[in-house]
Amino acid sequence: MAMVFVNPARRGALITTILLSGCAGLGSMNDPVSAPEKPEVDVVAAAVTQVESAPGSEHRYLPRQAYDAQGEKVTYVPAPNPYTTAPVAVPSEVIARFQRANELMVEEQHRDARKAFEAITRDYPDLSGPWVKLGELAEIGERMERAEKSYRKALEVNPDNVNAYLSLALFQRRTGDFDGARATYLSALQLWSDFPGAHLNLAILYDLYLNQPKKAQPHYEAYQFLVGDEDPRVADWLIEVRRRTGIETSFIDIPPPPPETTGEAAASEPMAADKSPAAEQTEENG
C-alpha cells in the first residue's frame, strides 16, 4: 500500500499561510513580559506520561458521532486549533520577513534562509514558527541533532504549536525512532484531539511501520471523519486495513439501538451480545 505522509506545515506558499496564522498564538511580540515562560520539563515527555498512565487512553482522543433523541445524527463541531485561535495580531514587518525567509528556503538558498530565520528568533524570541523552519533546514543539511533541538525549541517557546509536534514526530519517524514519534503524536492529540494530521500520521505509523493495523484503524477513521471524503487515498487505505483487521463496525459512528416496538416483540427476539469495536479488539504485541 503506497503511503503518503501528510504534514500540513511543510514547504511552499501554503506553509507560509499556516505558520503565519499560527504566529497569532505565540503571545505579544511587543511586550516581552507576555512571552511564554520556559517550561521546567520536556513538553512532549510530560504530556506522554499523562497519556500512557490512562488505560485505553488513545480512544479518548477519537471524535464521536453523536445522535439526538430521535436517532438522527448531530453535526459534529471540531475543537478549535489552539495554535491559531489566540487573539494576538502579528506585526506586518514580521510577516514580511518570514515570507522572505521562506522564499529563500523554497529557492534552496538554505544558508541565507537559515540566517533570516535565526534573525527572526533573535528579534522575536516568543515566536515558535521560525524554529520549526530552522529544524527543517537542519534536516536538509543532515544536521540531525540540531534539527531535533530546533523542533523541541519551538515547543519550548510555544507548547501550543501543533505544527511543531507534527514536524518533530515526522523527524522521529524518519530517523527510526518510532516509539518517540508515537509519543509525540499522542502529545499533539492530548493538546488538540481533533487534529486531522496527527490522527492520519499516527495511523500510518501504526499501519506501515509498527504493523499494528488494529491500532491504525481508529485513527484512519478519525481523520476521515474530521475532513470528510476529501481524500480518496485514505478511504482506500481504510478499506484495506479493515480487510486485515476484520473490524467492519466504526470506532467513530456507533448508532444507538433502534427503539423497541413492544415489550412482547422485544421479548420474542434473542438477546444480542453487546459488542463494540473496542471490545472485539485483541491487544497486539509491539
PDB file of C-alpha atoms in Angstrom:
ATOM      1  CA  MET A   1       0.000   0.000   0.000  1.00  0.00           C
ATOM      2  CA  ALA A   2       1.543   3.316  -1.063  1.00  0.00           C
ATOM      3  CA  MET A   3       1.502   5.689   1.867  1.00  0.00           C
ATOM      4  CA  VAL A   4       1.917   9.427   1.685  1.00  0.00           C
ATOM      5  CA  PHE A   5       2.997  11.212   4.822  1.00  0.00           C
ATOM      6  CA  VAL A   6       0.814  14.201   5.440  1.00  0.00           C
ATOM      7  CA  ASN A   7       2.333  17.263   7.023  1.00  0.00           C
ATOM      8  CA  PRO A   8       0.285  20.457   6.644  1.00  0.00           C
ATOM      9  CA  ALA A   9       3.211  22.547   7.870  1.00  0.00           C
ATOM     10  CA  ARG A  10       5.796  21.928   5.169  1.00  0.00           C
ATOM     11  CA  ARG A  11       7.170  23.914   2.275  1.00  0.00           C
ATOM     12  CA  GLY A  12       5.532  26.274  -0.201  1.00  0.00           C
ATOM     13  CA  ALA A  13       3.019  29.074  -0.115  1.00  0.00           C
ATOM     14  CA  LEU A  14       0.568  27.058   1.967  1.00  0.00           C
ATOM     15  CA  ILE A  15       3.085  26.588   4.750  1.00  0.00           C
ATOM     16  CA  THR A  16       3.649  30.319   4.909  1.00  0.00           C
ATOM     17  CA  THR A  17      -0.041  30.935   5.438  1.00  0.00           C
ATOM     18  CA  ILE A  18      -0.340  28.200   8.048  1.00  0.00           C
ATOM     19  CA  LEU A  19       2.682  29.204  10.062  1.00  0.00           C
ATOM     20  CA  LEU A  20       1.937  32.882   9.974  1.00  0.00           C
ATOM     21  CA  SER A  21      -1.650  32.373  11.063  1.00  0.00           C
ATOM     22  CA  GLY A  22      -0.268  30.246  13.848  1.00  0.00           C
ATOM     23  CA  CYS A  23       2.011  33.035  14.979  1.00  0.00           C
ATOM     24  CA  ALA A  24      -1.062  34.693  16.435  1.00  0.00           C
ATOM     25  CA  GLY A  25      -0.955  32.116  19.192  1.00  0.00           C
ATOM     26  CA  LEU A  26       2.552  32.945  20.313  1.00  0.00           C
ATOM     27  CA  GLY A  27       1.910  35.828  22.645  1.00  0.00           C
ATOM     28  CA  SER A  28       2.506  39.518  22.221  1.00  0.00           C
ATOM     29  CA  MET A  29       5.745  40.303  20.451  1.00  0.00           C
ATOM     30  CA  ASN A  30       5.772  43.902  21.619  1.00  0.00           C
ATOM     31  CA  ASP A  31       5.532  43.015  25.301  1.00  0.00           C
ATOM     32  CA  PRO A  32       8.339  40.693  26.435  1.00  0.00           C
ATOM     33  CA  VAL A  33       6.586  40.138  29.751  1.00  0.00           C
ATOM     34  CA  SER A  34       3.837  38.218  27.958  1.00  0.00           C
ATOM     35  CA  ALA A  35       6.247  35.730  26.359  1.00  0.00           C
ATOM     36  CA  PRO A  36       5.614  32.120  27.424  1.00  0.00           C
ATOM     37  CA  GLU A  37       7.672  31.053  30.399  1.00  0.00           C
ATOM     38  CA  LYS A  38      10.292  28.384  29.770  1.00  0.00           C
ATOM     39  CA  PRO A  39       8.878  25.051  30.952  1.00  0.00           C
ATOM     40  CA  GLU A  40      10.761  23.184  33.637  1.00  0.00           C
ATOM     41  CA  VAL A  41      10.181  19.796  31.981  1.00  0.00           C
ATOM     42  CA  ASP A  42      10.133  18.500  28.434  1.00  0.00           C
ATOM     43  CA  VAL A  43       6.728  19.337  26.947  1.00  0.00           C
ATOM     44  CA  VAL A  44       6.382  16.131  24.946  1.00  0.00           C
ATOM     45  CA  ALA A  45       7.641  13.839  27.704  1.00  0.00           C
ATOM     46  CA  ALA A  46       5.323  15.364  30.284  1.00  0.00           C
ATOM     47  CA  ALA A  47       2.288  15.041  28.034  1.00  0.00           C
ATOM     48  CA  VAL A  48       3.043  11.456  27.081  1.00  0.00           C
ATOM     49  CA  THR A  49       3.489  10.443  30.725  1.00  0.00           C
ATOM     50  CA  GLN A  50      -0.100  11.525  31.352  1.00  0.00           C
ATOM     51  CA  VAL A  51      -1.359   9.767  28.213  1.00  0.00           C
ATOM     52  CA  GLU A  52       0.337   6.463  28.972  1.00  0.00           C
ATOM     53  CA  SER A  53      -0.969   6.372  32.541  1.00  0.00           C
ATOM     54  CA  ALA A  54      -4.611   6.145  31.431  1.00  0.00           C
ATOM     55  CA  PRO A  55      -5.901   2.715  30.280  1.00  0.00           C
ATOM     56  CA  GLY A  56      -7.385   2.827  26.794  1.00  0.00           C
ATOM     57  CA  SER A  57      -6.298   6.446  26.653  1.00  0.00           C
ATOM     58  CA  GLU A  58      -5.885   6.685  22.885  1.00  0.00           C
ATOM     59  CA  HIS A  59      -9.575   6.102  22.286  1.00  0.00           C
ATOM     60  CA  ARG A  60     -10.486   9.157  24.322  1.00  0.00           C
ATOM     61  CA  TYR A  61      -8.929  11.292  21.576  1.00  0.00           C
ATOM     62  CA  LEU A  62     -11.245   9.872  18.918  1.00  0.00           C
ATOM     63  CA  PRO A  63     -14.122  12.077  17.743  1.00  0.00           C
ATOM     64  CA  ARG A  64     -17.567  10.567  18.268  1.00  0.00           C
ATOM     65  CA  GLN A  65     -20.658  10.931  16.120  1.00  0.00           C
ATOM     66  CA  ALA A  66     -23.500  11.990  18.430  1.00  0.00           C
ATOM     67  CA  TYR A  67     -27.205  11.268  17.928  1.00  0.00           C
ATOM     68  CA  ASP A  68     -30.265  13.117  19.178  1.00  0.00           C
ATOM     69  CA  ALA A  69     -33.256  11.585  20.965  1.00  0.00           C
ATOM     70  CA  GLN A  70     -34.859  10.705  17.608  1.00  0.00           C
ATOM     71  CA  GLY A  71     -31.769   8.820  16.481  1.00  0.00           C
ATOM     72  CA  GLU A  72     -30.682  11.492  13.990  1.00  0.00           C
ATOM     73  CA  LYS A  73     -27.037  12.456  13.612  1.00  0.00           C
ATOM     74  CA  VAL A  74     -25.934  15.644  15.352  1.00  0.00           C
ATOM     75  CA  THR A  75     -23.492  17.805  13.383  1.00  0.00           C
ATOM     76  CA  TYR A  76     -20.022  17.385  14.828  1.00  0.00           C
ATOM     77  CA  VAL A  77     -18.192  20.608  15.678  1.00  0.00           C
ATOM     78  CA  PRO A  78     -14.425  20.005  15.946  1.00  0.00           C
ATOM     79  CA  ALA A  79     -12.485  21.654  18.739  1.00  0.00           C
ATOM     80  CA  PRO A  80     -10.552  24.722  17.547  1.00  0.00           C
ATOM     81  CA  ASN A  81      -6.846  24.577  16.829  1.00  0.00           C
ATOM     82  CA  PRO A  82      -5.215  26.073  19.956  1.00  0.00           C
ATOM     83  CA  TYR A  83      -2.322  27.382  17.869  1.00  0.00           C
ATOM     84  CA  THR A  84      -4.456  29.595  15.630  1.00  0.00           C
ATOM     85  CA  THR A  85      -7.115  30.884  17.981  1.00  0.00           C
ATOM     86  CA  ALA A  86      -5.212  33.215  20.306  1.00  0.00           C
ATOM     87  CA  PRO A  87      -6.336  36.817  19.595  1.00  0.00           C
ATOM     88  CA  VAL A  88      -2.905  38.351  19.063  1.00  0.00           C
ATOM     89  CA  ALA A  89      -2.001  40.306  15.931  1.00  0.00           C
ATOM     90  CA  VAL A  90       1.289  39.663  14.165  1.00  0.00           C
ATOM     91  CA  PRO A  91       3.209  42.785  13.063  1.00  0.00           C
ATOM     92  CA  SER A  92       3.345  43.158   9.305  1.00  0.00           C
ATOM     93  CA  GLU A  93       7.133  43.537   9.475  1.00  0.00           C
ATOM     94  CA  VAL A  94       7.436  40.031  10.926  1.00  0.00           C
ATOM     95  CA  ILE A  95       5.119  38.589   8.298  1.00  0.00           C
ATOM     96  CA  ALA A  96       7.206  40.106   5.520  1.00  0.00           C
ATOM     97  CA  ARG A  97      10.458  38.803   6.998  1.00  0.00           C
ATOM     98  CA  PHE A  98       9.031  35.336   7.491  1.00  0.00           C
ATOM     99  CA  GLN A  99       7.710  35.224   3.927  1.00  0.00           C
ATOM    100  CA  ARG A 100      11.056  36.301   2.534  1.00  0.00           C
ATOM    101  CA  ALA A 101      12.941  33.725   4.598  1.00  0.00           C
ATOM    102  CA  ASN A 102      10.540  31.044   3.426  1.00  0.00           C
ATOM    103  CA  GLU A 103      11.010  32.119  -0.206  1.00  0.00           C
ATOM    104  CA  LEU A 104      14.762  31.716   0.221  1.00  0.00           C
ATOM    105  CA  MET A 105      14.173  28.246   1.556  1.00  0.00           C
ATOM    106  CA  VAL A 106      11.932  27.297  -1.378  1.00  0.00           C
ATOM    107  CA  GLU A 107      14.581  28.664  -3.740  1.00  0.00           C
ATOM    108  CA  GLU A 108      17.095  26.352  -1.992  1.00  0.00           C
ATOM    109  CA  GLN A 109      19.176  29.256  -0.735  1.00  0.00           C
ATOM    110  CA  HIS A 110      19.436  27.393   2.513  1.00  0.00           C
ATOM    111  CA  ARG A 111      22.276  29.318   4.111  1.00  0.00           C
ATOM    112  CA  ASP A 112      20.558  32.676   3.609  1.00  0.00           C
ATOM    113  CA  ALA A 113      17.234  31.240   4.728  1.00  0.00           C
ATOM    114  CA  ARG A 114      18.791  29.915   7.920  1.00  0.00           C
ATOM    115  CA  LYS A 115      20.323  33.293   8.700  1.00  0.00           C
ATOM    116  CA  ALA A 116      16.994  35.013   8.072  1.00  0.00           C
ATOM    117  CA  PHE A 117      15.041  32.676  10.375  1.00  0.00           C
ATOM    118  CA  GLU A 118      17.732  32.916  13.047  1.00  0.00           C
ATOM    119  CA  ALA A 119      17.482  36.700  12.916  1.00  0.00           C
ATOM    120  CA  ILE A 120      13.727  36.480  13.497  1.00  0.00           C
ATOM    121  CA  THR A 121      14.232  34.254  16.542  1.00  0.00           C
ATOM    122  CA  ARG A 122      16.665  36.799  17.994  1.00  0.00           C
ATOM    123  CA  ASP A 123      14.395  39.777  17.375  1.00  0.00           C
ATOM    124  CA  TYR A 124      11.182  37.983  18.354  1.00  0.00           C
ATOM    125  CA  PRO A 125      12.090  35.229  20.839  1.00  0.00           C
ATOM    126  CA  ASP A 126       8.435  34.428  21.569  1.00  0.00           C
ATOM    127  CA  LEU A 127       7.846  33.183  18.003  1.00  0.00           C
ATOM    128  CA  SER A 128       7.982  29.413  17.613  1.00  0.00           C
ATOM    129  CA  GLY A 129       7.303  29.157  13.863  1.00  0.00           C
ATOM    130  CA  PRO A 130      10.843  30.135  12.780  1.00  0.00           C
ATOM    131  CA  TRP A 131      12.265  27.380  14.980  1.00  0.00           C
ATOM    132  CA  VAL A 132      10.226  24.805  13.035  1.00  0.00           C
ATOM    133  CA  LYS A 133      11.695  26.124   9.797  1.00  0.00           C
ATOM    134  CA  LEU A 134      15.198  26.005  11.280  1.00  0.00           C
ATOM    135  CA  GLY A 135      14.564  22.367  12.118  1.00  0.00           C
ATOM    136  CA  GLU A 136      13.594  21.679   8.514  1.00  0.00           C
ATOM    137  CA  LEU A 137      16.719  23.432   7.259  1.00  0.00           C
ATOM    138  CA  ALA A 138      18.884  21.442   9.643  1.00  0.00           C
ATOM    139  CA  GLU A 139      17.354  18.234   8.304  1.00  0.00           C
ATOM    140  CA  ILE A 140      18.097  19.319   4.759  1.00  0.00           C
ATOM    141  CA  GLY A 141      21.715  19.819   5.803  1.00  0.00           C
ATOM    142  CA  GLU A 142      21.659  16.435   7.575  1.00  0.00           C
ATOM    143  CA  ARG A 143      22.370  18.052  10.929  1.00  0.00           C
ATOM    144  CA  MET A 144      20.005  15.747  12.767  1.00  0.00           C
ATOM    145  CA  GLU A 145      20.894  16.691  16.322  1.00  0.00           C
ATOM    146  CA  ARG A 146      20.409  20.370  15.509  1.00  0.00           C
ATOM    147  CA  ALA A 147      17.112  19.601  13.759  1.00  0.00           C
ATOM    148  CA  GLU A 148      15.667  17.842  16.808  1.00  0.00           C
ATOM    149  CA  LYS A 149      16.819  20.638  19.100  1.00  0.00           C
ATOM    150  CA  SER A 150      15.116  23.195  16.863  1.00  0.00           C
ATOM    151  CA  TYR A 151      11.795  21.333  16.842  1.00  0.00           C
ATOM    152  CA  ARG A 152      11.918  20.947  20.610  1.00  0.00           C
ATOM    153  CA  LYS A 153      12.842  24.612  20.983  1.00  0.00           C
ATOM    154  CA  ALA A 154       9.708  25.509  19.035  1.00  0.00           C
ATOM    155  CA  LEU A 155       7.639  23.542  21.555  1.00  0.00           C
ATOM    156  CA  GLU A 156       9.511  25.117  24.442  1.00  0.00           C
ATOM    157  CA  VAL A 157       8.711  28.592  23.116  1.00  0.00           C
ATOM    158  CA  ASN A 158       5.079  27.704  22.469  1.00  0.00           C
ATOM    159  CA  PRO A 159       3.685  24.345  23.687  1.00  0.00           C
ATOM    160  CA  ASP A 160       0.501  25.046  21.674  1.00  0.00           C
ATOM    161  CA  ASN A 161       2.292  24.895  18.315  1.00  0.00           C
ATOM    162  CA  VAL A 162       0.671  21.783  16.842  1.00  0.00           C
ATOM    163  CA  ASN A 163       2.777  22.146  13.680  1.00  0.00           C
ATOM    164  CA  ALA A 164       5.906  21.702  15.789  1.00  0.00           C
ATOM    165  CA  TYR A 165       4.571  18.457  17.253  1.00  0.00           C
ATOM    166  CA  LEU A 166       3.901  17.148  13.776  1.00  0.00           C
ATOM    167  CA  SER A 167       7.325  18.198  12.489  1.00  0.00           C
ATOM    168  CA  LEU A 168       9.084  16.608  15.461  1.00  0.00           C
ATOM    169  CA  ALA A 169       7.116  13.363  15.100  1.00  0.00           C
ATOM    170  CA  LEU A 170       7.860  13.103  11.375  1.00  0.00           C
ATOM    171  CA  PHE A 171      11.533  13.750  12.122  1.00  0.00           C
ATOM    172  CA  GLN A 172      11.491  10.954  14.695  1.00  0.00           C
ATOM    173  CA  ARG A 173       9.800   8.609  12.244  1.00  0.00           C
ATOM    174  CA  ARG A 174      12.328   9.416   9.520  1.00  0.00           C
ATOM    175  CA  THR A 175      15.217   8.698  11.890  1.00  0.00           C
ATOM    176  CA  GLY A 176      13.727   5.384  13.019  1.00  0.00           C
ATOM    177  CA  ASP A 177      12.529   6.468  16.454  1.00  0.00           C
ATOM    178  CA  PHE A 178       9.051   5.013  16.046  1.00  0.00           C
ATOM    179  CA  ASP A 179       8.268   4.960  19.766  1.00  0.00           C
ATOM    180  CA  GLY A 180       9.260   8.605  20.019  1.00  0.00           C
ATOM    181  CA  ALA A 181       7.103   9.506  17.030  1.00  0.00           C
ATOM    182  CA  ARG A 182       4.116   7.719  18.542  1.00  0.00           C
ATOM    183  CA  ALA A 183       4.627   9.554  21.814  1.00  0.00           C
ATOM    184  CA  THR A 184       4.800  12.910  20.065  1.00  0.00           C
ATOM    185  CA  TYR A 185       1.636  12.283  18.043  1.00  0.00           C
ATOM    186  CA  LEU A 186      -0.165  11.368  21.262  1.00  0.00           C
ATOM    187  CA  SER A 187       1.076  14.582  22.854  1.00  0.00           C
ATOM    188  CA  ALA A 188      -0.354  16.528  19.927  1.00  0.00           C
ATOM    189  CA  LEU A 189      -3.703  14.750  20.298  1.00  0.00           C
ATOM    190  CA  GLN A 190      -3.737  15.464  24.008  1.00  0.00           C
ATOM    191  CA  LEU A 191      -3.404  19.139  23.135  1.00  0.00           C
ATOM    192  CA  TRP A 192      -5.880  19.026  20.228  1.00  0.00           C
ATOM    193  CA  SER A 193      -7.858  15.802  19.929  1.00  0.00           C
ATOM    194  CA  ASP A 194      -9.404  16.900  16.598  1.00  0.00           C
ATOM    195  CA  PHE A 195      -6.023  17.339  14.871  1.00  0.00           C
ATOM    196  CA  PRO A 196      -6.507  15.573  11.495  1.00  0.00           C
ATOM    197  CA  GLY A 197      -2.798  15.454  10.640  1.00  0.00           C
ATOM    198  CA  ALA A 198      -1.877  13.810  13.932  1.00  0.00           C
ATOM    199  CA  HIS A 199      -4.581  11.160  13.541  1.00  0.00           C
ATOM    200  CA  LEU A 200      -3.548  10.350   9.980  1.00  0.00           C
ATOM    201  CA  ASN A 201       0.176  10.215  10.595  1.00  0.00           C
ATOM    202  CA  LEU A 202      -0.299   8.154  13.756  1.00  0.00           C
ATOM    203  CA  ALA A 203      -2.436   5.722  11.746  1.00  0.00           C
ATOM    204  CA  ILE A 204       0.276   5.454   9.102  1.00  0.00           C
ATOM    205  CA  LEU A 205       2.913   4.880  11.781  1.00  0.00           C
ATOM    206  CA  TYR A 206       0.888   2.063  13.333  1.00  0.00           C
ATOM    207  CA  ASP A 207      -0.012   0.566   9.967  1.00  0.00           C
ATOM    208  CA  LEU A 208       3.130   0.782   7.901  1.00  0.00           C
ATOM    209  CA  TYR A 209       5.944   0.935  10.461  1.00  0.00           C
ATOM    210  CA  LEU A 210       4.687  -0.865  13.573  1.00  0.00           C
ATOM    211  CA  ASN A 211       2.445  -3.440  11.847  1.00  0.00           C
ATOM    212  CA  GLN A 212      -0.443  -2.752  14.217  1.00  0.00           C
ATOM    213  CA  PRO A 213      -3.453  -2.335  11.906  1.00  0.00           C
ATOM    214  CA  LYS A 214      -5.985  -2.598  14.734  1.00  0.00           C
ATOM    215  CA  LYS A 215      -4.448   0.464  16.341  1.00  0.00           C
ATOM    216  CA  ALA A 216      -4.207   2.227  12.980  1.00  0.00           C
ATOM    217  CA  GLN A 217      -7.853   1.760  12.006  1.00  0.00           C
ATOM    218  CA  PRO A 218      -9.432   4.086  14.627  1.00  0.00           C
ATOM    219  CA  HIS A 219      -7.102   6.926  13.653  1.00  0.00           C
ATOM    220  CA  TYR A 220      -7.716   6.480   9.919  1.00  0.00           C
ATOM    221  CA  GLU A 221     -11.422   6.687  10.728  1.00  0.00           C
ATOM    222  CA  ALA A 222     -10.883   9.775  12.880  1.00  0.00           C
ATOM    223  CA  TYR A 223      -9.062  11.550  10.052  1.00  0.00           C
ATOM    224  CA  GLN A 224     -11.733  10.669   7.515  1.00  0.00           C
ATOM    225  CA  PHE A 225     -14.476  11.768   9.909  1.00  0.00           C
ATOM    226  CA  LEU A 226     -12.810  15.129  10.574  1.00  0.00           C
ATOM    227  CA  VAL A 227     -12.021  16.040   6.955  1.00  0.00           C
ATOM    228  CA  GLY A 228     -14.911  14.294   5.204  1.00  0.00           C
ATOM    229  CA  ASP A 229     -14.402  12.356   1.990  1.00  0.00           C
ATOM    230  CA  GLU A 230     -11.878  14.813   0.579  1.00  0.00           C
ATOM    231  CA  ASP A 231      -9.028  12.304   0.382  1.00  0.00           C
ATOM    232  CA  PRO A 232      -9.863   9.157  -1.618  1.00  0.00           C
ATOM    233  CA  ARG A 233      -6.456   7.678  -0.731  1.00  0.00           C
ATOM    234  CA  VAL A 234      -7.386   7.418   2.930  1.00  0.00           C
ATOM    235  CA  ALA A 235     -10.704   5.803   2.013  1.00  0.00           C
ATOM    236  CA  ASP A 236      -8.792   3.134   0.093  1.00  0.00           C
ATOM    237  CA  TRP A 237      -6.320   2.633   2.941  1.00  0.00           C
ATOM    238  CA  LEU A 238      -9.178   2.248   5.405  1.00  0.00           C
ATOM    239  CA  ILE A 239     -10.846  -0.402   3.243  1.00  0.00           C
ATOM    240  CA  GLU A 240      -7.564  -2.280   3.040  1.00  0.00           C
ATOM    241  CA  VAL A 241      -6.942  -2.063   6.799  1.00  0.00           C
ATOM    242  CA  ARG A 242     -10.461  -3.287   7.564  1.00  0.00           C
ATOM    243  CA  ARG A 243      -9.802  -6.354   5.420  1.00  0.00           C
ATOM    244  CA  ARG A 244      -6.832  -7.171   7.620  1.00  0.00           C
ATOM    245  CA  THR A 245      -8.422  -6.421  10.980  1.00  0.00           C
ATOM    246  CA  GLY A 246     -11.827  -7.903  10.211  1.00  0.00           C
ATOM    247  CA  ILE A 247     -13.443  -4.991  12.084  1.00  0.00           C
ATOM    248  CA  GLU A 248     -16.192  -3.538   9.918  1.00  0.00           C
ATOM    249  CA  THR A 249     -18.026  -1.578  12.610  1.00  0.00           C
ATOM    250  CA  SER A 250     -16.990   2.012  13.151  1.00  0.00           C
ATOM    251  CA  PHE A 251     -14.992   3.349  16.066  1.00  0.00           C
ATOM    252  CA  ILE A 252     -16.429   6.819  15.416  1.00  0.00           C
ATOM    253  CA  ASP A 253     -20.027   6.357  14.319  1.00  0.00           C
ATOM    254  CA  ILE A 254     -21.876   3.995  16.644  1.00  0.00           C
ATOM    255  CA  PRO A 255     -25.639   4.468  16.101  1.00  0.00           C
ATOM    256  CA  PRO A 256     -27.970   3.940  19.049  1.00  0.00           C
ATOM    257  CA  PRO A 257     -30.036   0.740  19.022  1.00  0.00           C
ATOM    258  CA  PRO A 258     -33.459   1.027  17.334  1.00  0.00           C
ATOM    259  CA  PRO A 259     -36.328   1.666  19.765  1.00  0.00           C
ATOM    260  CA  GLU A 260     -38.251  -1.426  20.863  1.00  0.00           C
ATOM    261  CA  THR A 261     -41.744  -1.538  19.401  1.00  0.00           C
ATOM    262  CA  THR A 262     -43.470  -3.516  22.151  1.00  0.00           C
ATOM    263  CA  GLY A 263     -42.379  -5.427  25.176  1.00  0.00           C
ATOM    264  CA  GLU A 264     -43.771  -8.628  23.674  1.00  0.00           C
ATOM    265  CA  ALA A 265     -41.829  -8.165  20.421  1.00  0.00           C
ATOM    266  CA  ALA A 266     -38.653  -7.419  22.317  1.00  0.00           C
ATOM    267  CA  ALA A 267     -39.105 -10.499  24.484  1.00  0.00           C
ATOM    268  CA  SER A 268     -39.501 -12.677  21.396  1.00  0.00           C
ATOM    269  CA  GLU A 269     -36.150 -11.584  19.991  1.00  0.00           C
ATOM    270  CA  PRO A 270     -32.954 -13.385  21.063  1.00  0.00           C
ATOM    271  CA  MET A 271     -30.653 -11.499  23.368  1.00  0.00           C
ATOM    272  CA  ALA A 272     -27.771  -9.957  21.458  1.00  0.00           C
ATOM    273  CA  ALA A 273     -24.319  -9.680  22.916  1.00  0.00           C
ATOM    274  CA  ASP A 274     -23.162  -6.133  23.426  1.00  0.00           C
ATOM    275  CA  LYS A 275     -20.177  -5.835  21.180  1.00  0.00           C
ATOM    276  CA  SER A 276     -18.205  -2.739  20.347  1.00  0.00           C
ATOM    277  CA  PRO A 277     -15.173  -2.369  18.108  1.00  0.00           C
ATOM    278  CA  ALA A 278     -13.005  -1.807  21.154  1.00  0.00           C
ATOM    279  CA  ALA A 279     -14.331  -4.951  22.885  1.00  0.00           C
ATOM    280  CA  GLU A 280     -13.700  -7.066  19.787  1.00  0.00           C
ATOM    281  CA  GLN A 281     -10.094  -5.997  19.520  1.00  0.00           C
ATOM    282  CA  THR A 282      -7.245  -8.097  20.844  1.00  0.00           C
ATOM    283  CA  GLU A 283      -4.140  -6.371  22.091  1.00  0.00           C
ATOM    284  CA  GLU A 284      -1.310  -6.637  19.609  1.00  0.00           C
ATOM    285  CA  ASN A 285       2.255  -7.281  20.563  1.00  0.00           C
ATOM    286  CA  GLY A 286       4.545  -4.320  19.750  1.00  0.00           C
TER     287      GLY A 286
END
